[in-house]
Structure formats: structure tokens, C-alpha cells
Amino acid sequence: MISHPSGTPSVPSGGRLLAISDLHAAHADNRTVLEGLRPQSADDWLIVAGDVAEISTDIEWALTRLARRFSKVIWTPGNHELWTHPSDPVQLRGEERYRYLVELCRGIGVVTPEDPYPEWKGEGGPATVAPLFLLYDYSFRMPGMSTKEESLRKAHEAGIVCTDEFLLHPDPYPTREAWCRARVAETERRLAACDPDLPTILVSHWPLLRHPTEVLYHPEFAQWCGTTLTADWHRRFRATAAVYGHLHIPRTTWHDGVPFTEVSVGYPREWRRRPAGAPGLRRVPLKEAS
């Protein structure tokens, strides 16, 4: 491998596909982490898999800086972007808030789940990079619970209740799970229409499989972490990689030969406990060609 004089390994022609999530830029220490994110090549792309911040001005501040640095930035929302926080100057709810954020991103050149999926042609490509906005439908229930109501009651009894229950509004859908099912149906249609000769890189804030949630310290939280409707998408849609966040447990697990990589930073109180400190950019690992 050829190295630069600084000792930093040279970047392959075509750049690298990098990813990060859960920047939570309202925290001063996390803003410092964000300010330090830099590409090593003018061709590097960056996937941002949700939870940039809660307040619209913080979201715009963070994504604008990243868009100025990387050749392309691809974003999908997490639950925190979708909150209607009392201190946010933008008080839109549900679908209207999401559409506002889509237009915000388009204005600064950031790719969203509503845009044509870009084709990655750099290291490990070609592949279709598909940012997916899917939400969750409470189907990752507590063990032994047969209904959403039972599972939520168990979570309330344990004192583990996601803030989404208070700040993430599904308007105009009657429930968050109804919004999730609408998003799954629309996204499934778009993925089915992708070039069948290209593998996909599936990017979602919430993991597509329940398996990553099995290591949660509070298993009650899993019901806010995804939907069983996407459990086979990595097989159906030729995934060469899946990227997600939300759990604040950065790692890679393998399912049917496909690497599922969580790329979250998390809160300062979490990453300060780790020997390596705050996670930085992750190179997206791809499935080995068969």
C-alpha cells in the first residue's frame, strides 16, 4: 500500500464510501466530533444514517458542513429529526416535518430517501445506495407479549419509554405503525424497480433485522427499533451491505453473508466510557463477491 508522507494510507481511485449516524449535534462534545469529520479524498461519499439532531437549525448546520466537505452526502432521518420539539422554530408534525427536512436537504445538495438512488462507483462498486425511511411498527415486541398494548404496558412498568411517544407525531396517519407500513410499502416498490444487475447498499436509521437489538441493555426498547416487515430485504434486494444506527452500539454483524454495520456516535456519556472514545467515520464493509 502506498502511503502519503504523513503516513496516512492512500485512498483508492474513486474514493471511499463512509458512514456515520447518531451525531446528536445538540451536545457540544458531539459538535466537536462533527467538526473533525473530514474526507481523505475529494471523491469520498458520506452516508448519514439519521439522528443528526432534534432542532431544525441544528440539523441544517450539521448537514451543511458535511455537504461542503464530502463529494456526496446521503441522509435518511432518524426518530430525533422527526420530533416536534417545543423549542424548535419549525413546529410542523409528522409527514409535513419530514417533507420540510427533505426540502432542506435538497437545498444544500444532500440526497434523501425521496430522491433517485445514487450509484456508487468507487471502492467496492458499482452498487445502488438506497437511503430508506421506514420507521417502526412495534413488532419487535417483548418476549411473551402477543400484542403491542401488552408490550408497551410492560415497557411502561419498567420505566423504559421512548420519547417518540411524546414528540414523534404520525400526522396525517392515525398511528406511527400506520405511517411505518405506508413507508415500507412505498420503499418496497422503489427497491423492486432498481437495476436488477446491481447490488444494493441499504441504509436505514432503524436496523432491518431484530437480531441487532438482542444486545440492548433494556430489551423493552426494541419495540421502537424497527419492523419485522424488512427482515428479508437484504436477500430480496441483493444487498452487499446494510448500514444503520439508533441503538448506539457501533459494530458489524453478518447475516446471510451480508455485513450489517451500525455506525452511531451516540451521546457523550456513552462514548466517553469506551477506550477508543467517540467513534468516527466508518468505512462501509461490503459483502464478498461469490
PDB file of C-alpha atoms in Angstrom:
ATOM      1  CA  MET A   1       0.000   0.000   0.000  1.00  0.00           C
ATOM      2  CA  ILE A   2       1.318   3.423  -0.977  1.00  0.00           C
ATOM      3  CA  SER A   3       1.379   5.975   1.835  1.00  0.00           C
ATOM      4  CA  HIS A   4       1.397   9.739   1.883  1.00  0.00           C
ATOM      5  CA  PRO A   5       4.343  11.474   3.593  1.00  0.00           C
ATOM      6  CA  SER A   6       2.171  11.880   6.694  1.00  0.00           C
ATOM      7  CA  GLY A   7       1.866   8.111   6.929  1.00  0.00           C
ATOM      8  CA  THR A   8      -1.863   8.144   6.077  1.00  0.00           C
ATOM      9  CA  PRO A   9      -2.668   5.307   3.638  1.00  0.00           C
ATOM     10  CA  SER A  10      -3.516   6.461   0.154  1.00  0.00           C
ATOM     11  CA  VAL A  11      -7.165   6.291  -0.867  1.00  0.00           C
ATOM     12  CA  PRO A  12      -8.150   4.032  -3.763  1.00  0.00           C
ATOM     13  CA  SER A  13      -9.165   5.686  -7.020  1.00  0.00           C
ATOM     14  CA  GLY A  14     -12.854   6.577  -6.869  1.00  0.00           C
ATOM     15  CA  GLY A  15     -12.838   7.341  -3.154  1.00  0.00           C
ATOM     16  CA  ARG A  16     -14.330   5.558  -0.151  1.00  0.00           C
ATOM     17  CA  LEU A  17     -17.898   5.033   0.995  1.00  0.00           C
ATOM     18  CA  LEU A  18     -18.045   6.241   4.603  1.00  0.00           C
ATOM     19  CA  ALA A  19     -20.861   6.323   7.131  1.00  0.00           C
ATOM     20  CA  ILE A  20     -21.873   7.769  10.477  1.00  0.00           C
ATOM     21  CA  SER A  21     -25.101   8.251  12.444  1.00  0.00           C
ATOM     22  CA  ASP A  22     -26.491   9.488  15.734  1.00  0.00           C
ATOM     23  CA  LEU A  23     -24.335  12.599  15.784  1.00  0.00           C
ATOM     24  CA  HIS A  24     -26.753  14.281  18.231  1.00  0.00           C
ATOM     25  CA  ALA A  25     -25.260  17.651  17.409  1.00  0.00           C
ATOM     26  CA  ALA A  26     -27.063  19.483  20.217  1.00  0.00           C
ATOM     27  CA  HIS A  27     -24.315  18.193  22.533  1.00  0.00           C
ATOM     28  CA  ALA A  28     -21.213  20.417  22.486  1.00  0.00           C
ATOM     29  CA  ASP A  29     -18.793  17.467  22.591  1.00  0.00           C
ATOM     30  CA  ASN A  30     -20.579  15.860  19.664  1.00  0.00           C
ATOM     31  CA  ARG A  31     -20.364  19.089  17.682  1.00  0.00           C
ATOM     32  CA  THR A  32     -16.608  18.901  18.205  1.00  0.00           C
ATOM     33  CA  VAL A  33     -16.672  15.352  16.838  1.00  0.00           C
ATOM     34  CA  LEU A  34     -18.648  16.543  13.818  1.00  0.00           C
ATOM     35  CA  GLU A  35     -16.257  19.423  13.167  1.00  0.00           C
ATOM     36  CA  GLY A  36     -13.429  16.877  12.953  1.00  0.00           C
ATOM     37  CA  LEU A  37     -15.042  14.716  10.266  1.00  0.00           C
ATOM     38  CA  ARG A  38     -13.045  15.071   7.055  1.00  0.00           C
ATOM     39  CA  PRO A  39     -12.702  13.060   3.850  1.00  0.00           C
ATOM     40  CA  GLN A  40      -9.343  11.647   2.806  1.00  0.00           C
ATOM     41  CA  SER A  41     -10.213  12.009  -0.862  1.00  0.00           C
ATOM     42  CA  ALA A  42     -12.170  14.502  -2.932  1.00  0.00           C
ATOM     43  CA  ASP A  43     -14.228  11.504  -4.106  1.00  0.00           C
ATOM     44  CA  ASP A  44     -15.315  10.226  -0.682  1.00  0.00           C
ATOM     45  CA  TRP A  45     -19.059   9.849  -0.102  1.00  0.00           C
ATOM     46  CA  LEU A  46     -20.684  10.073   3.323  1.00  0.00           C
ATOM     47  CA  ILE A  47     -23.799   8.241   4.499  1.00  0.00           C
ATOM     48  CA  VAL A  48     -25.548   9.908   7.461  1.00  0.00           C
ATOM     49  CA  ALA A  49     -27.975   7.344   8.885  1.00  0.00           C
ATOM     50  CA  GLY A  50     -30.165   9.582  10.999  1.00  0.00           C
ATOM     51  CA  ASP A  51     -30.333  11.342  14.367  1.00  0.00           C
ATOM     52  CA  VAL A  52     -28.241  14.318  13.310  1.00  0.00           C
ATOM     53  CA  ALA A  53     -30.119  16.488  15.837  1.00  0.00           C
ATOM     54  CA  GLU A  54     -33.606  17.348  17.070  1.00  0.00           C
ATOM     55  CA  ILE A  55     -33.881  21.052  16.221  1.00  0.00           C
ATOM     56  CA  SER A  56     -34.199  22.047  12.557  1.00  0.00           C
ATOM     57  CA  THR A  57     -31.486  24.725  12.771  1.00  0.00           C
ATOM     58  CA  ASP A  58     -29.013  22.210  14.255  1.00  0.00           C
ATOM     59  CA  ILE A  59     -29.863  19.702  11.513  1.00  0.00           C
ATOM     60  CA  GLU A  60     -29.229  22.329   8.830  1.00  0.00           C
ATOM     61  CA  TRP A  61     -25.976  23.464  10.491  1.00  0.00           C
ATOM     62  CA  ALA A  62     -24.586  19.936  10.665  1.00  0.00           C
ATOM     63  CA  LEU A  63     -25.600  18.699   7.220  1.00  0.00           C
ATOM     64  CA  THR A  64     -24.451  21.934   5.548  1.00  0.00           C
ATOM     65  CA  ARG A  65     -20.946  21.479   6.971  1.00  0.00           C
ATOM     66  CA  LEU A  66     -20.768  17.858   5.882  1.00  0.00           C
ATOM     67  CA  ALA A  67     -22.116  18.635   2.406  1.00  0.00           C
ATOM     68  CA  ARG A  68     -19.323  21.183   1.904  1.00  0.00           C
ATOM     69  CA  ARG A  69     -16.645  18.593   2.712  1.00  0.00           C
ATOM     70  CA  PHE A  70     -17.722  15.374   1.007  1.00  0.00           C
ATOM     71  CA  SER A  71     -18.283  14.652  -2.657  1.00  0.00           C
ATOM     72  CA  LYS A  72     -21.798  13.428  -1.852  1.00  0.00           C
ATOM     73  CA  VAL A  73     -23.779  13.211   1.381  1.00  0.00           C
ATOM     74  CA  ILE A  74     -26.693  10.764   1.649  1.00  0.00           C
ATOM     75  CA  TRP A  75     -29.122  11.220   4.553  1.00  0.00           C
ATOM     76  CA  THR A  76     -32.039   9.315   5.970  1.00  0.00           C
ATOM     77  CA  PRO A  77     -33.943  10.551   9.028  1.00  0.00           C
ATOM     78  CA  GLY A  78     -33.880   9.044  12.465  1.00  0.00           C
ATOM     79  CA  ASN A  79     -36.534   9.478  15.089  1.00  0.00           C
ATOM     80  CA  HIS A  80     -34.862  12.587  16.576  1.00  0.00           C
ATOM     81  CA  GLU A  81     -35.110  14.599  13.325  1.00  0.00           C
ATOM     82  CA  LEU A  82     -38.819  13.767  13.245  1.00  0.00           C
ATOM     83  CA  TRP A  83     -39.550  15.089  16.738  1.00  0.00           C
ATOM     84  CA  THR A  84     -41.598  18.246  17.008  1.00  0.00           C
ATOM     85  CA  HIS A  85     -39.628  19.703  19.892  1.00  0.00           C
ATOM     86  CA  PRO A  86     -41.200  22.597  21.836  1.00  0.00           C
ATOM     87  CA  SER A  87     -38.090  24.752  21.292  1.00  0.00           C
ATOM     88  CA  ASP A  88     -37.890  24.168  17.524  1.00  0.00           C
ATOM     89  CA  PRO A  89     -38.837  27.206  15.426  1.00  0.00           C
ATOM     90  CA  VAL A  90     -40.336  24.722  12.931  1.00  0.00           C
ATOM     91  CA  GLN A  91     -43.435  23.246  14.567  1.00  0.00           C
ATOM     92  CA  LEU A  92     -44.517  21.010  11.687  1.00  0.00           C
ATOM     93  CA  ARG A  93     -45.581  17.496  12.605  1.00  0.00           C
ATOM     94  CA  GLY A  94     -45.287  14.061  11.061  1.00  0.00           C
ATOM     95  CA  GLU A  95     -45.228  13.830   7.274  1.00  0.00           C
ATOM     96  CA  GLU A  96     -45.113  17.619   6.905  1.00  0.00           C
ATOM     97  CA  ARG A  97     -41.991  17.805   9.075  1.00  0.00           C
ATOM     98  CA  TYR A  98     -40.340  15.015   7.101  1.00  0.00           C
ATOM     99  CA  ARG A  99     -41.096  16.768   3.794  1.00  0.00           C
ATOM    100  CA  TYR A 100     -39.709  20.018   5.209  1.00  0.00           C
ATOM    101  CA  LEU A 101     -36.448  18.231   6.059  1.00  0.00           C
ATOM    102  CA  VAL A 102     -36.314  16.675   2.591  1.00  0.00           C
ATOM    103  CA  GLU A 103     -36.526  20.134   1.006  1.00  0.00           C
ATOM    104  CA  LEU A 104     -33.950  21.476   3.456  1.00  0.00           C
ATOM    105  CA  CYS A 105     -31.553  18.719   2.384  1.00  0.00           C
ATOM    106  CA  ARG A 106     -32.193  19.257  -1.297  1.00  0.00           C
ATOM    107  CA  GLY A 107     -31.397  22.940  -0.841  1.00  0.00           C
ATOM    108  CA  ILE A 108     -27.891  22.083   0.394  1.00  0.00           C
ATOM    109  CA  GLY A 109     -27.286  19.233  -2.051  1.00  0.00           C
ATOM    110  CA  VAL A 110     -27.878  16.280   0.291  1.00  0.00           C
ATOM    111  CA  VAL A 111     -29.517  13.126  -1.117  1.00  0.00           C
ATOM    112  CA  THR A 112     -32.695  11.994   0.696  1.00  0.00           C
ATOM    113  CA  PRO A 113     -34.936   8.907   0.587  1.00  0.00           C
ATOM    114  CA  GLU A 114     -37.213  10.811  -1.813  1.00  0.00           C
ATOM    115  CA  ASP A 115     -34.503  11.291  -4.453  1.00  0.00           C
ATOM    116  CA  PRO A 116     -33.234   8.881  -7.126  1.00  0.00           C
ATOM    117  CA  TYR A 117     -30.925   6.367  -5.501  1.00  0.00           C
ATOM    118  CA  PRO A 118     -27.315   7.214  -6.441  1.00  0.00           C
ATOM    119  CA  GLU A 119     -24.957   4.633  -7.909  1.00  0.00           C
ATOM    120  CA  TRP A 120     -21.683   4.201  -6.019  1.00  0.00           C
ATOM    121  CA  LYS A 121     -18.830   3.525  -8.458  1.00  0.00           C
ATOM    122  CA  GLY A 122     -15.874   3.826  -6.097  1.00  0.00           C
ATOM    123  CA  GLU A 123     -14.194   1.201  -3.951  1.00  0.00           C
ATOM    124  CA  GLY A 124     -16.280  -1.991  -3.942  1.00  0.00           C
ATOM    125  CA  GLY A 125     -18.778  -0.645  -6.508  1.00  0.00           C
ATOM    126  CA  PRO A 126     -20.813  -0.417  -8.525  1.00  0.00           C
ATOM    127  CA  ALA A 127     -23.808  -0.572  -6.199  1.00  0.00           C
ATOM    128  CA  THR A 128     -27.082   1.282  -5.689  1.00  0.00           C
ATOM    129  CA  VAL A 129     -27.072   3.247  -2.430  1.00  0.00           C
ATOM    130  CA  ALA A 130     -30.639   3.291  -1.116  1.00  0.00           C
ATOM    131  CA  PRO A 131     -31.463   5.556   1.838  1.00  0.00           C
ATOM    132  CA  LEU A 132     -34.637   4.148   3.417  1.00  0.00           C
ATOM    133  CA  PHE A 133     -37.088   5.940   5.685  1.00  0.00           C
ATOM    134  CA  LEU A 134     -39.092   3.147   7.329  1.00  0.00           C
ATOM    135  CA  LEU A 135     -39.888   3.898  10.988  1.00  0.00           C
ATOM    136  CA  TYR A 136     -41.104   1.048  13.244  1.00  0.00           C
ATOM    137  CA  ASP A 137     -44.380  -0.727  13.983  1.00  0.00           C
ATOM    138  CA  TYR A 138     -43.890  -2.199  17.493  1.00  0.00           C
ATOM    139  CA  SER A 139     -43.463  -5.699  16.023  1.00  0.00           C
ATOM    140  CA  PHE A 140     -40.146  -6.163  17.913  1.00  0.00           C
ATOM    141  CA  ARG A 141     -42.243  -6.928  20.990  1.00  0.00           C
ATOM    142  CA  MET A 142     -41.115  -8.065  24.398  1.00  0.00           C
ATOM    143  CA  PRO A 143     -40.760 -11.868  24.653  1.00  0.00           C
ATOM    144  CA  GLY A 144     -44.079 -13.499  25.520  1.00  0.00           C
ATOM    145  CA  MET A 145     -46.102 -10.422  24.533  1.00  0.00           C
ATOM    146  CA  SER A 146     -48.687 -11.093  21.807  1.00  0.00           C
ATOM    147  CA  THR A 147     -49.889  -7.517  21.240  1.00  0.00           C
ATOM    148  CA  LYS A 148     -48.471  -4.030  21.016  1.00  0.00           C
ATOM    149  CA  GLU A 149     -50.574  -2.982  24.001  1.00  0.00           C
ATOM    150  CA  GLU A 150     -49.140  -5.730  26.219  1.00  0.00           C
ATOM    151  CA  SER A 151     -45.597  -4.967  25.155  1.00  0.00           C
ATOM    152  CA  LEU A 152     -45.978  -1.226  25.725  1.00  0.00           C
ATOM    153  CA  ARG A 153     -47.530  -1.827  29.141  1.00  0.00           C
ATOM    154  CA  LYS A 154     -44.500  -3.927  30.089  1.00  0.00           C
ATOM    155  CA  ALA A 155     -42.184  -1.128  28.964  1.00  0.00           C
ATOM    156  CA  HIS A 156     -44.105   1.483  30.970  1.00  0.00           C
ATOM    157  CA  GLU A 157     -43.955  -0.741  34.040  1.00  0.00           C
ATOM    158  CA  ALA A 158     -40.169  -0.985  33.612  1.00  0.00           C
ATOM    159  CA  GLY A 159     -39.866   2.785  33.123  1.00  0.00           C
ATOM    160  CA  ILE A 160     -38.422   2.353  29.608  1.00  0.00           C
ATOM    161  CA  VAL A 161     -40.469   4.543  27.256  1.00  0.00           C
ATOM    162  CA  CYS A 162     -39.097   6.137  24.095  1.00  0.00           C
ATOM    163  CA  THR A 163     -39.514   9.925  23.858  1.00  0.00           C
ATOM    164  CA  ASP A 164     -41.108   9.304  20.455  1.00  0.00           C
ATOM    165  CA  GLU A 165     -44.322   8.562  22.325  1.00  0.00           C
ATOM    166  CA  PHE A 166     -44.495  12.262  23.179  1.00  0.00           C
ATOM    167  CA  LEU A 167     -42.677  14.107  20.374  1.00  0.00           C
ATOM    168  CA  LEU A 168     -42.826  11.995  17.184  1.00  0.00           C
ATOM    169  CA  HIS A 169     -46.253  12.621  15.707  1.00  0.00           C
ATOM    170  CA  PRO A 170     -47.509  10.485  12.780  1.00  0.00           C
ATOM    171  CA  ASP A 171     -49.836  13.090  11.183  1.00  0.00           C
ATOM    172  CA  PRO A 172     -51.749  12.600   8.944  1.00  0.00           C
ATOM    173  CA  TYR A 173     -51.547   8.886   9.763  1.00  0.00           C
ATOM    174  CA  PRO A 174     -53.513   7.701  12.787  1.00  0.00           C
ATOM    175  CA  THR A 175     -50.538   5.904  14.361  1.00  0.00           C
ATOM    176  CA  ARG A 176     -46.777   5.555  13.974  1.00  0.00           C
ATOM    177  CA  GLU A 177     -47.204   1.948  12.858  1.00  0.00           C
ATOM    178  CA  ALA A 178     -49.605   3.036  10.099  1.00  0.00           C
ATOM    179  CA  TRP A 179     -47.005   5.541   8.894  1.00  0.00           C
ATOM    180  CA  CYS A 180     -44.377   2.788   9.060  1.00  0.00           C
ATOM    181  CA  ARG A 181     -46.458   0.429   6.920  1.00  0.00           C
ATOM    182  CA  ALA A 182     -47.042   3.138   4.329  1.00  0.00           C
ATOM    183  CA  ARG A 183     -43.298   3.846   4.202  1.00  0.00           C
ATOM    184  CA  VAL A 184     -42.485   0.136   3.908  1.00  0.00           C
ATOM    185  CA  ALA A 185     -44.913  -0.308   1.011  1.00  0.00           C
ATOM    186  CA  GLU A 186     -43.583   2.717  -0.906  1.00  0.00           C
ATOM    187  CA  THR A 187     -39.954   1.815  -0.275  1.00  0.00           C
ATOM    188  CA  GLU A 188     -40.510  -1.808  -1.273  1.00  0.00           C
ATOM    189  CA  ARG A 189     -41.943  -0.605  -4.578  1.00  0.00           C
ATOM    190  CA  ARG A 190     -38.921   1.598  -5.249  1.00  0.00           C
ATOM    191  CA  LEU A 191     -36.402  -1.102  -4.360  1.00  0.00           C
ATOM    192  CA  ALA A 192     -38.158  -3.584  -6.638  1.00  0.00           C
ATOM    193  CA  ALA A 193     -37.718  -1.111  -9.510  1.00  0.00           C
ATOM    194  CA  CYS A 194     -33.919  -0.791  -9.016  1.00  0.00           C
ATOM    195  CA  ASP A 195     -31.474  -2.127 -11.618  1.00  0.00           C
ATOM    196  CA  PRO A 196     -31.503  -5.906 -11.022  1.00  0.00           C
ATOM    197  CA  ASP A 197     -27.896  -6.185 -12.198  1.00  0.00           C
ATOM    198  CA  LEU A 198     -26.585  -4.016  -9.360  1.00  0.00           C
ATOM    199  CA  PRO A 199     -26.254  -4.943  -5.691  1.00  0.00           C
ATOM    200  CA  THR A 200     -27.679  -2.534  -3.157  1.00  0.00           C
ATOM    201  CA  ILE A 201     -26.384  -0.804  -0.035  1.00  0.00           C
ATOM    202  CA  LEU A 202     -29.408  -0.476   2.228  1.00  0.00           C
ATOM    203  CA  VAL A 203     -29.273   2.497   4.613  1.00  0.00           C
ATOM    204  CA  SER A 204     -31.827   2.882   7.399  1.00  0.00           C
ATOM    205  CA  HIS A 205     -31.744   4.543  10.781  1.00  0.00           C
ATOM    206  CA  TRP A 206     -33.528   1.561  12.311  1.00  0.00           C
ATOM    207  CA  PRO A 207     -31.988  -1.915  11.814  1.00  0.00           C
ATOM    208  CA  LEU A 208     -33.723  -4.040   9.177  1.00  0.00           C
ATOM    209  CA  LEU A 209     -33.454  -7.119  11.406  1.00  0.00           C
ATOM    210  CA  ARG A 210     -34.378  -7.681  15.019  1.00  0.00           C
ATOM    211  CA  HIS A 211     -31.100  -9.510  15.764  1.00  0.00           C
ATOM    212  CA  PRO A 212     -29.032  -6.349  16.498  1.00  0.00           C
ATOM    213  CA  THR A 213     -31.479  -5.382  19.254  1.00  0.00           C
ATOM    214  CA  GLU A 214     -30.826  -8.594  21.195  1.00  0.00           C
ATOM    215  CA  VAL A 215     -27.858  -6.991  22.977  1.00  0.00           C
ATOM    216  CA  LEU A 216     -29.812  -3.989  24.254  1.00  0.00           C
ATOM    217  CA  TYR A 217     -29.332  -3.393  27.986  1.00  0.00           C
ATOM    218  CA  HIS A 218     -33.049  -2.588  28.146  1.00  0.00           C
ATOM    219  CA  PRO A 219     -34.826  -5.150  25.926  1.00  0.00           C
ATOM    220  CA  GLU A 220     -38.067  -3.186  26.327  1.00  0.00           C
ATOM    221  CA  PHE A 221     -36.629  -0.563  23.957  1.00  0.00           C
ATOM    222  CA  ALA A 222     -36.551  -2.959  20.992  1.00  0.00           C
ATOM    223  CA  GLN A 223     -40.174  -2.212  20.074  1.00  0.00           C
ATOM    224  CA  TRP A 224     -39.110   1.278  18.947  1.00  0.00           C
ATOM    225  CA  CYS A 225     -36.286  -0.144  16.797  1.00  0.00           C
ATOM    226  CA  GLY A 226     -37.731  -1.488  13.553  1.00  0.00           C
ATOM    227  CA  THR A 227     -40.242  -3.774  11.864  1.00  0.00           C
ATOM    228  CA  THR A 228     -40.344  -7.468  11.040  1.00  0.00           C
ATOM    229  CA  LEU A 229     -41.588  -6.496   7.559  1.00  0.00           C
ATOM    230  CA  THR A 230     -37.994  -5.822   6.414  1.00  0.00           C
ATOM    231  CA  ALA A 231     -36.363  -8.982   7.790  1.00  0.00           C
ATOM    232  CA  ASP A 232     -35.665 -10.480   4.344  1.00  0.00           C
ATOM    233  CA  TRP A 233     -34.880  -7.304   2.423  1.00  0.00           C
ATOM    234  CA  HIS A 234     -31.124  -7.913   2.423  1.00  0.00           C
ATOM    235  CA  ARG A 235     -31.789 -11.129   0.488  1.00  0.00           C
ATOM    236  CA  ARG A 236     -34.648  -9.928  -1.692  1.00  0.00           C
ATOM    237  CA  PHE A 237     -32.892  -6.764  -2.833  1.00  0.00           C
ATOM    238  CA  ARG A 238     -29.350  -8.096  -3.396  1.00  0.00           C
ATOM    239  CA  ALA A 239     -27.756  -6.204  -0.505  1.00  0.00           C
ATOM    240  CA  THR A 240     -23.989  -6.098  -0.419  1.00  0.00           C
ATOM    241  CA  ALA A 241     -24.164  -4.098   2.840  1.00  0.00           C
ATOM    242  CA  ALA A 242     -26.679  -2.731   5.322  1.00  0.00           C
ATOM    243  CA  VAL A 243     -25.979   0.411   7.348  1.00  0.00           C
ATOM    244  CA  TYR A 244     -27.981   1.555  10.361  1.00  0.00           C
ATOM    245  CA  GLY A 245     -27.811   3.487  13.655  1.00  0.00           C
ATOM    246  CA  HIS A 246     -30.252   4.129  16.511  1.00  0.00           C
ATOM    247  CA  LEU A 247     -29.004   1.552  19.039  1.00  0.00           C
ATOM    248  CA  HIS A 248     -25.769   3.395  19.948  1.00  0.00           C
ATOM    249  CA  ILE A 249     -23.903   0.067  19.779  1.00  0.00           C
ATOM    250  CA  PRO A 250     -21.402   0.504  16.904  1.00  0.00           C
ATOM    251  CA  ARG A 251     -20.399  -2.881  15.462  1.00  0.00           C
ATOM    252  CA  THR A 252     -20.764  -5.171  12.442  1.00  0.00           C
ATOM    253  CA  THR A 253     -22.722  -8.417  12.405  1.00  0.00           C
ATOM    254  CA  TRP A 254     -23.174 -10.750   9.447  1.00  0.00           C
ATOM    255  CA  HIS A 255     -26.467 -12.169   8.207  1.00  0.00           C
ATOM    256  CA  ASP A 256     -26.662 -14.458   5.164  1.00  0.00           C
ATOM    257  CA  GLY A 257     -23.178 -13.240   4.258  1.00  0.00           C
ATOM    258  CA  VAL A 258     -24.224  -9.563   4.332  1.00  0.00           C
ATOM    259  CA  PRO A 259     -22.478  -7.168   6.764  1.00  0.00           C
ATOM    260  CA  PHE A 260     -24.890  -5.128   8.888  1.00  0.00           C
ATOM    261  CA  THR A 261     -22.925  -2.189  10.304  1.00  0.00           C
ATOM    262  CA  GLU A 262     -24.098   0.192  12.983  1.00  0.00           C
ATOM    263  CA  VAL A 263     -22.264   3.497  12.592  1.00  0.00           C
ATOM    264  CA  SER A 264     -23.595   5.547  15.513  1.00  0.00           C
ATOM    265  CA  VAL A 265     -21.667   8.040  17.620  1.00  0.00           C
ATOM    266  CA  GLY A 266     -24.196   8.239  20.464  1.00  0.00           C
ATOM    267  CA  TYR A 267     -24.253  10.555  23.454  1.00  0.00           C
ATOM    268  CA  PRO A 268     -21.044  11.809  25.117  1.00  0.00           C
ATOM    269  CA  ARG A 269     -21.904   9.933  28.324  1.00  0.00           C
ATOM    270  CA  GLU A 270     -21.839   6.718  26.256  1.00  0.00           C
ATOM    271  CA  TRP A 271     -18.757   7.138  24.097  1.00  0.00           C
ATOM    272  CA  ARG A 272     -16.641   8.602  26.916  1.00  0.00           C
ATOM    273  CA  ARG A 273     -16.795   5.170  28.595  1.00  0.00           C
ATOM    274  CA  ARG A 274     -15.236   3.465  25.583  1.00  0.00           C
ATOM    275  CA  PRO A 275     -11.444   3.064  25.460  1.00  0.00           C
ATOM    276  CA  ALA A 276     -11.345   4.438  21.923  1.00  0.00           C
ATOM    277  CA  GLY A 277     -13.534   7.449  22.723  1.00  0.00           C
ATOM    278  CA  ALA A 278     -16.025   8.819  20.205  1.00  0.00           C
ATOM    279  CA  PRO A 279     -16.471   6.712  17.067  1.00  0.00           C
ATOM    280  CA  GLY A 280     -15.562   8.484  13.872  1.00  0.00           C
ATOM    281  CA  LEU A 281     -16.282   7.744  10.249  1.00  0.00           C
ATOM    282  CA  ARG A 282     -16.708   4.079   9.357  1.00  0.00           C
ATOM    283  CA  ARG A 283     -15.775   2.641   6.001  1.00  0.00           C
ATOM    284  CA  VAL A 284     -18.794   0.626   4.843  1.00  0.00           C
ATOM    285  CA  PRO A 285     -17.783  -3.059   4.612  1.00  0.00           C
ATOM    286  CA  LEU A 286     -19.237  -4.877   1.607  1.00  0.00           C
ATOM    287  CA  LYS A 287     -20.228  -8.481   1.062  1.00  0.00           C
ATOM    288  CA  GLU A 288     -17.513 -10.539  -0.584  1.00  0.00           C
ATOM    289  CA  ALA A 289     -18.294 -11.456  -4.171  1.00  0.00           C
ATOM    290  CA  SER A 290     -19.251 -15.110  -4.583  1.00  0.00           C
TER     291      SER A 290
END
